[in-house]
Coordinates of C-alpha atoms in Angstrom, one line a residue:
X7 CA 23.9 -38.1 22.4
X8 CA 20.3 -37.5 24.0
X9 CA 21.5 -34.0 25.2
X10 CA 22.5 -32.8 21.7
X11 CA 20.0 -34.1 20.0
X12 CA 17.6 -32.2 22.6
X13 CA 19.4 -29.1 21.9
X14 CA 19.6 -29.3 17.9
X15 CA 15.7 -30.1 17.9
X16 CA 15.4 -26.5 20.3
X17 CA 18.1 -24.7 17.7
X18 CA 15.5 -26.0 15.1
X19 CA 12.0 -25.2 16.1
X20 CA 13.7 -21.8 17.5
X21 CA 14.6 -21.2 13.2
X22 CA 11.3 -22.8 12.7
X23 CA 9.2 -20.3 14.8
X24 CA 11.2 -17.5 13.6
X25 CA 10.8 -18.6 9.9
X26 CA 6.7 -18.6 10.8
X27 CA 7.1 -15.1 12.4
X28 CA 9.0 -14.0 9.1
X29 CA 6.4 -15.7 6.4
X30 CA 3.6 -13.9 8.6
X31 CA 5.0 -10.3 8.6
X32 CA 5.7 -10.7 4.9
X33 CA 1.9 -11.6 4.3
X34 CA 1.3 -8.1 6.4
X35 CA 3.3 -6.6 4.2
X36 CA 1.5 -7.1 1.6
X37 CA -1.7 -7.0 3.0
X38 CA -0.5 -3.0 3.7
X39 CA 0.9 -2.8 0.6
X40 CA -2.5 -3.9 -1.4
X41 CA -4.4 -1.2 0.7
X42 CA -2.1 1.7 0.2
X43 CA -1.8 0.3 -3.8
X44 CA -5.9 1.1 -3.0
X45 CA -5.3 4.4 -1.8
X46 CA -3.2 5.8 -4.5
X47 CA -5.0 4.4 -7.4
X48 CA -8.4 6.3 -5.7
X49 CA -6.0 9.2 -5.1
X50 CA -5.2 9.3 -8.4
X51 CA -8.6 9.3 -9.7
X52 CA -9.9 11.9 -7.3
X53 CA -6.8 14.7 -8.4
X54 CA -7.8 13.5 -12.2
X55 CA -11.0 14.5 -11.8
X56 CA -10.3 17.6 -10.0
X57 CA -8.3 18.9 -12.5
X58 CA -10.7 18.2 -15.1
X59 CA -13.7 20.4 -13.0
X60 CA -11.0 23.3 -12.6
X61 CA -9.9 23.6 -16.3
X62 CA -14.2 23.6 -16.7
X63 CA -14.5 26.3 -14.5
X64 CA -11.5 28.2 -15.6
X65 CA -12.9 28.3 -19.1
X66 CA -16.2 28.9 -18.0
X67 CA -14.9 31.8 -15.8
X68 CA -12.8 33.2 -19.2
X69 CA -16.2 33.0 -21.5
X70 CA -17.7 34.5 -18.6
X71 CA -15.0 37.6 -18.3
X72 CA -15.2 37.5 -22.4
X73 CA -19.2 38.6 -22.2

């Protein structure tokens, strides 16, 4: 009885350690996945407003030519 017992409490805190591991790596995850949400929304921004400077100087280069 003592020896089961003493193996079905190891069974359990093995499941409990690796359910600790698990919730931890999915915090990461999301930690990484926040950041790189971050990166793309900044990204997105930044090739927004590059497109808006090169149609500026693509008209001001046509007026330009136009003259």
């Amino acid at each position: 009885g003592a020896e089961k017992r003493q193996k079905l409490q190891a069974e359990m805190d093995k499941v409990k350690e690796i359910m600790l591991d698990n919730t931890k790596k999915i915090a990461e995850r999301g930690d990484r996945l926040s950041h790189l949400e971050e990166r793309a929304s900044a990204l997105s921004y930044a090739s927004q407003n590059f497109k808006r400077s090169a149609s500026d100087v693509r008209k001001r280069m046509w007026w330009k030519n136009m003259k």
